[in-house]
Each structure stands twice: as C-alpha cells, then as structure tokens.
Short mmCIF file of C-alpha atoms in Angstrom, two decimals:
data_model
loop_
_atom_site.label_atom_id
_atom_site.label_comp_id
_atom_site.label_asym_id
_atom_site.label_seq_id
_atom_site.Cartn_x
_atom_site.Cartn_y
_atom_site.Cartn_z
CA UNK A 1 0.00 -0.01 0.01
CA UNK A 2 1.50 3.34 -1.03
CA UNK A 3 2.21 5.86 1.72
CA UNK A 4 1.30 9.49 1.97
CA UNK A 5 2.80 11.46 -0.82
CA UNK A 6 3.48 15.19 -0.91
CA UNK A 7 4.41 17.36 -3.85
CA UNK A 8 6.59 19.20 -4.39
CA UNK A 9 9.32 18.08 -1.97
CA UNK A 10 11.18 21.40 -2.18
CA UNK A 11 10.02 24.85 -3.05
CA UNK A 12 11.63 28.30 -3.08
CA UNK A 13 9.46 31.39 -3.22
CA UNK A 14 9.87 35.08 -2.59
CA UNK A 15 7.98 37.27 -0.14
CA UNK A 16 4.52 38.21 -1.33
CA UNK A 17 4.05 35.24 -3.61
CA UNK A 18 1.57 32.48 -2.99
CA UNK A 19 2.09 28.73 -2.91
CA UNK A 20 0.02 25.57 -3.17
CA UNK A 21 1.12 22.30 -1.71
CA UNK A 22 -0.45 18.95 -2.45
CA UNK A 23 -1.01 15.86 -0.33
CA UNK A 24 -2.26 12.45 -1.45
CA UNK A 25 -3.34 10.31 1.52
CA UNK A 26 -3.14 6.58 1.86
CA UNK A 27 -5.88 4.89 -0.14
CA UNK A 28 -9.05 4.66 1.94
CA UNK A 29 -8.03 7.39 4.41
CA UNK A 30 -10.52 10.22 4.64
CA UNK A 31 -8.77 12.44 7.14
CA UNK A 32 -5.94 14.70 6.08
CA UNK A 33 -4.23 17.01 8.56
CA UNK A 34 -1.60 19.64 7.78
CA UNK A 35 1.24 20.73 10.06
CA UNK A 36 3.98 23.34 9.97
CA UNK A 37 7.31 22.28 11.43
CA UNK A 38 10.03 24.79 12.26
CA UNK A 39 13.22 24.40 14.39
CA UNK A 40 12.38 24.98 18.04
CA UNK A 41 8.64 25.07 17.46
CA UNK A 42 7.87 21.46 16.76
CA UNK A 43 4.78 20.54 14.86
CA UNK A 44 2.10 23.18 14.75
CA UNK A 45 -1.35 22.06 13.61
CA UNK A 46 -2.78 23.96 10.67
CA UNK A 47 -6.06 22.22 9.86
CA UNK A 48 -7.74 18.94 9.34
CA UNK A 49 -10.07 17.91 6.54
CA UNK A 50 -12.37 14.91 6.74
CA UNK A 51 -14.68 13.95 3.89
CA UNK A 52 -14.08 17.33 2.13
CA UNK A 53 -14.98 19.36 5.19
CA UNK A 54 -12.61 21.33 7.35
CA UNK A 55 -13.03 19.72 10.77
CA UNK A 56 -10.49 21.65 12.85
CA UNK A 57 -8.31 24.63 12.45
CA UNK A 58 -5.21 25.70 14.33
CA UNK A 59 -4.06 29.22 15.24
CA UNK A 60 -2.74 30.39 11.93
CA UNK A 61 -3.69 33.52 9.98
CA UNK A 62 -6.18 33.43 7.17
CA UNK A 63 -3.35 33.45 4.64
CA UNK A 64 -3.20 29.71 5.26
CA UNK A 65 -6.04 27.84 3.71
CA UNK A 66 -6.80 24.37 2.46
CA UNK A 67 -9.29 22.14 0.77
CA UNK A 68 -9.99 18.48 0.21
CA UNK A 69 -11.26 16.81 -2.91
CA UNK A 70 -13.66 13.99 -3.28
CA UNK A 71 -10.78 11.51 -3.70
CA UNK A 72 -9.45 12.74 -0.31
CA UNK A 73 -6.44 14.42 -1.84
CA UNK A 74 -5.80 17.76 -0.18
CA UNK A 75 -4.11 21.01 -1.00
CA UNK A 76 -3.00 23.81 1.21
CA UNK A 77 -2.38 27.34 0.06
CA UNK A 78 -0.41 30.12 1.59
CA UNK A 79 -0.90 33.56 0.17
CA UNK A 80 1.28 36.65 0.60
CA UNK A 81 4.23 34.66 1.81
CA UNK A 82 6.38 35.99 4.64
CA UNK A 83 9.93 35.01 5.57
CA UNK A 84 8.57 33.33 8.69
CA UNK A 85 6.59 30.93 6.56
CA UNK A 86 9.82 29.05 5.73
CA UNK A 87 9.23 25.62 7.19
CA UNK A 88 8.66 21.96 6.59
CA UNK A 89 4.97 21.38 5.82
CA UNK A 90 3.75 17.93 6.68
CA UNK A 91 0.54 16.27 5.95
CA UNK A 92 -0.80 13.20 7.74
CA UNK A 93 -3.65 10.92 6.82
CA UNK A 94 -5.76 8.56 8.87
CA UNK A 95 -8.83 6.47 8.53
CA UNK A 96 -10.92 8.35 11.03
CA UNK A 97 -10.96 11.93 12.32
CA UNK A 98 -8.22 13.22 14.64
CA UNK A 99 -8.78 12.50 18.27
CA UNK A 100 -10.26 9.10 17.69
CA UNK A 101 -8.22 6.77 19.85
CA UNK A 102 -5.98 4.17 18.24
CA UNK A 103 -6.43 6.02 15.00
CA UNK A 104 -2.87 6.16 13.73
CA UNK A 105 -1.81 9.13 11.59
CA UNK A 106 0.62 8.42 8.81
CA UNK A 107 2.85 11.29 7.78
CA UNK A 108 4.19 12.15 4.42
CA UNK A 109 7.83 13.23 3.83
CA UNK A 110 6.91 16.91 3.83
CA UNK A 111 7.42 19.86 1.56
CA UNK A 112 10.35 22.05 2.45
CA UNK A 113 9.29 25.67 1.73
CA UNK A 114 11.92 28.43 1.68
CA UNK A 115 10.78 32.01 1.43
CA UNK A 116 13.41 34.49 0.32
CA UNK B 1 -2.86 26.94 24.01
CA UNK B 2 -1.66 23.48 24.74
CA UNK B 3 1.82 22.92 26.12
CA UNK B 4 3.56 19.67 25.42
CA UNK B 5 7.18 19.81 26.40
CA UNK B 6 10.19 17.55 26.61
CA UNK B 7 12.56 17.57 29.57
CA UNK B 8 15.75 17.06 27.54
CA UNK B 9 16.38 18.39 24.04
CA UNK B 10 19.21 15.91 23.40
CA UNK B 11 20.07 12.47 24.64
CA UNK B 12 23.13 10.31 23.92
CA UNK B 13 23.26 6.64 24.80
CA UNK B 14 25.63 3.77 24.16
CA UNK B 15 24.54 1.09 21.71
CA UNK B 16 22.84 -1.73 23.69
CA UNK B 17 21.83 0.48 26.60
CA UNK B 18 18.23 1.40 27.32
CA UNK B 19 16.97 4.90 26.50
CA UNK B 20 14.34 6.88 28.32
CA UNK B 21 12.76 9.94 26.70
CA UNK B 22 10.46 12.07 28.81
CA UNK B 23 7.55 14.34 28.01
CA UNK B 24 5.36 16.63 30.10
CA UNK B 25 1.88 17.63 28.98
CA UNK B 26 -0.36 20.29 30.37
CA UNK B 27 -3.93 19.38 29.52
CA UNK B 28 -5.44 17.09 32.07
CA UNK B 29 -8.29 16.41 29.59
CA UNK B 30 -5.93 14.72 27.16
CA UNK B 31 -6.91 11.10 26.84
CA UNK B 32 -4.74 9.80 24.03
CA UNK B 33 -1.01 10.03 23.57
CA UNK B 34 1.35 9.00 20.82
CA UNK B 35 5.12 8.81 20.41
CA UNK B 36 6.60 9.53 17.01
CA UNK B 37 10.11 9.13 15.64
CA UNK B 38 11.40 11.41 12.95
CA UNK B 39 14.58 10.66 11.05
CA UNK B 40 16.39 13.30 9.08
CA UNK B 41 14.61 14.16 5.88
CA UNK B 42 11.55 12.10 6.66
CA UNK B 43 8.16 12.65 8.16
CA UNK B 44 7.27 11.47 11.69
CA UNK B 45 6.71 7.77 12.09
CA UNK B 46 4.28 6.29 14.65
CA UNK B 47 6.00 4.28 17.41
CA UNK B 48 3.42 3.53 20.06
CA UNK B 49 0.27 4.98 21.57
CA UNK B 50 -1.58 4.83 24.87
CA UNK B 51 -4.94 5.78 26.21
CA UNK B 52 -5.42 7.61 29.47
CA UNK B 53 -7.10 4.55 31.06
CA UNK B 54 -3.81 2.78 30.90
CA UNK B 55 -0.47 3.52 32.59
CA UNK B 56 1.77 1.26 30.55
CA UNK B 57 1.86 -0.20 27.09
CA UNK B 58 4.49 -2.28 25.46
CA UNK B 59 5.54 -2.73 21.87
CA UNK B 60 8.55 -4.26 20.21
CA UNK B 61 11.51 -2.96 22.19
CA UNK B 62 9.49 0.07 23.27
CA UNK B 63 7.39 0.83 26.33
CA UNK B 64 5.31 3.88 27.03
CA UNK B 65 4.54 4.87 30.57
CA UNK B 66 1.81 7.37 31.47
CA UNK B 67 1.56 9.11 34.82
CA UNK B 68 -1.62 11.14 34.81
CA UNK B 69 -1.07 12.45 38.31
CA UNK B 70 1.91 14.49 37.24
CA UNK B 71 0.95 14.67 33.56
CA UNK B 72 4.13 12.87 32.43
CA UNK B 73 4.77 10.49 29.57
CA UNK B 74 7.90 8.52 28.90
CA UNK B 75 9.20 6.35 26.12
CA UNK B 76 11.59 3.56 26.98
CA UNK B 77 13.64 1.94 24.20
CA UNK B 78 15.31 -1.32 25.15
CA UNK B 79 18.71 -2.29 23.74
CA UNK B 80 19.09 0.91 21.77
CA UNK B 81 20.46 0.49 18.26
CA UNK B 82 22.13 2.93 15.84
CA UNK B 83 18.96 2.93 13.78
CA UNK B 84 17.11 4.41 16.73
CA UNK B 85 19.01 7.69 16.31
CA UNK B 86 16.33 10.29 15.50
CA UNK B 87 14.14 13.00 17.00
CA UNK B 88 11.34 11.71 19.15
CA UNK B 89 8.08 13.57 19.72
CA UNK B 90 5.23 13.02 22.07
CA UNK B 91 1.76 14.13 21.10
CA UNK B 92 -1.42 14.48 23.11
CA UNK B 93 -5.02 15.07 22.26
CA UNK B 94 -8.01 15.96 24.41
CA UNK B 95 -10.18 14.75 21.54
CA UNK B 96 -10.14 17.40 18.86
CA UNK B 97 -6.59 17.74 17.56
CA UNK B 98 -3.06 16.68 18.39
CA UNK B 99 -0.51 18.84 20.13
CA UNK B 100 3.12 17.98 19.66
CA UNK B 101 6.27 18.63 21.71
CA UNK B 102 9.38 20.09 20.12
CA UNK B 103 11.19 16.81 20.29
CA UNK B 104 14.24 15.12 21.83
CA UNK B 105 17.18 14.22 19.66
CA UNK B 106 18.51 10.77 20.43
CA UNK B 107 22.02 9.85 19.37
CA UNK B 108 23.19 6.30 19.72
CA UNK B 109 26.93 5.93 20.17
CA UNK B 110 28.31 2.71 18.60
#
C-alpha cells in the first residue's frame, strides 16, 4: 500500500508570492491534517479535513487555507508569503478523524518551503 | 494553547543500553497520547500509543509509561540500536486535535 505522498518536496518562493502544496493520503483514508514544522517550534497544527470538510483549524492567519477533494487528496495554500513561513509542511492521513483513539496518523515526507 | 514539552532536548546513549525519553503535557483532559520518531529528511513515524485509562503499554523494544497524576509520559527503548538515532516527539489530544512537543534528539553511540 502506497504511503502518503506530498508534492513538491522542495520549493523556493519570494515574499509576497503564494504557494500551493499537495498531499495524497493513503488509499481509503478520509482524514488529512496539515502541520507546519520549524526548528524549536515542533509541529504546529494547521487544519484537518475529513470527507471534504474542514473539521479543525489551528491558530494560523487566514493566509493559510486548504481544501480536500472527493478523492481525499488535499491542498494547502499560503498567500502573501512571509519570511517566517519558511518551514517543513507535513501532511498526515488517517482512517478516522483526529482525536479518535488508536487512529494512527501516517505522515508524508513533507514539503520544504523556503521564502526569500 | 496546549503545552507539550520535553525535559531534555538531546540524549546520547551507548549502543545496547536502554533509552528513556520524557515528556510533560499540560492538559489534564488529554486522553490519548502517541510517540513519534522522525529521522532526518523524513516525516514522523508512529511508534506507540496509549490511552489515558492505561499507565503502561509495550511494543517491540518500546514501552510507554503514562503518569496522569503528574501529567508525564515517557518512552523507553530497550537495547538501543544505531537505527534508533532520530528525533522523538510526544503528542497528546483531548479529543479534537493533536498537540506535539518540540522533540528530543536521540544519538546512539556505537
């Protein structure tokens, strides 16, 4: 069974630009969560989509948005990029919504975004 | 916001020794906890999980201990191997989303 895939793996943008990242979950998984990982901050939750609906949202500005398609693939978009948006963006998929016990999340390799 | 912290940012152990990685959490309502391992250039990988109605759970070479009284979680790795070198995160959830610690970097010395 193929794992979670994320594209692109690396991305370089300049301030003010916008970016779209893609995540394909494991087949059959309906929950996709996005996280931002920076040195010293650990994993910060962005949002979770389940069956095309945003189920939870973390404390990030409105410049960060996402969506999920009927095939459970998800995209996240960051508009008006800032230097502080440089990070590793991870997505994770699971069968059931976050918070369900013994509901393992499988992470993708991440997209490394650098904002210059 | 939630606060999930790790007592030690780095840990070095000799190959073959046991490793103990600690984690403190702040939300007494959290009822599910997971330990993840992240190797360089990869996404986090699930190691073991535990529910709040348990105080110990064992896997292959790993044991998670949960002390709800002091809101403390630990991961024990038996007979640590070079392949165990990675960053380890704990995560907690009170039921809506996961909150992760910043991680402990484990280095195994051959």
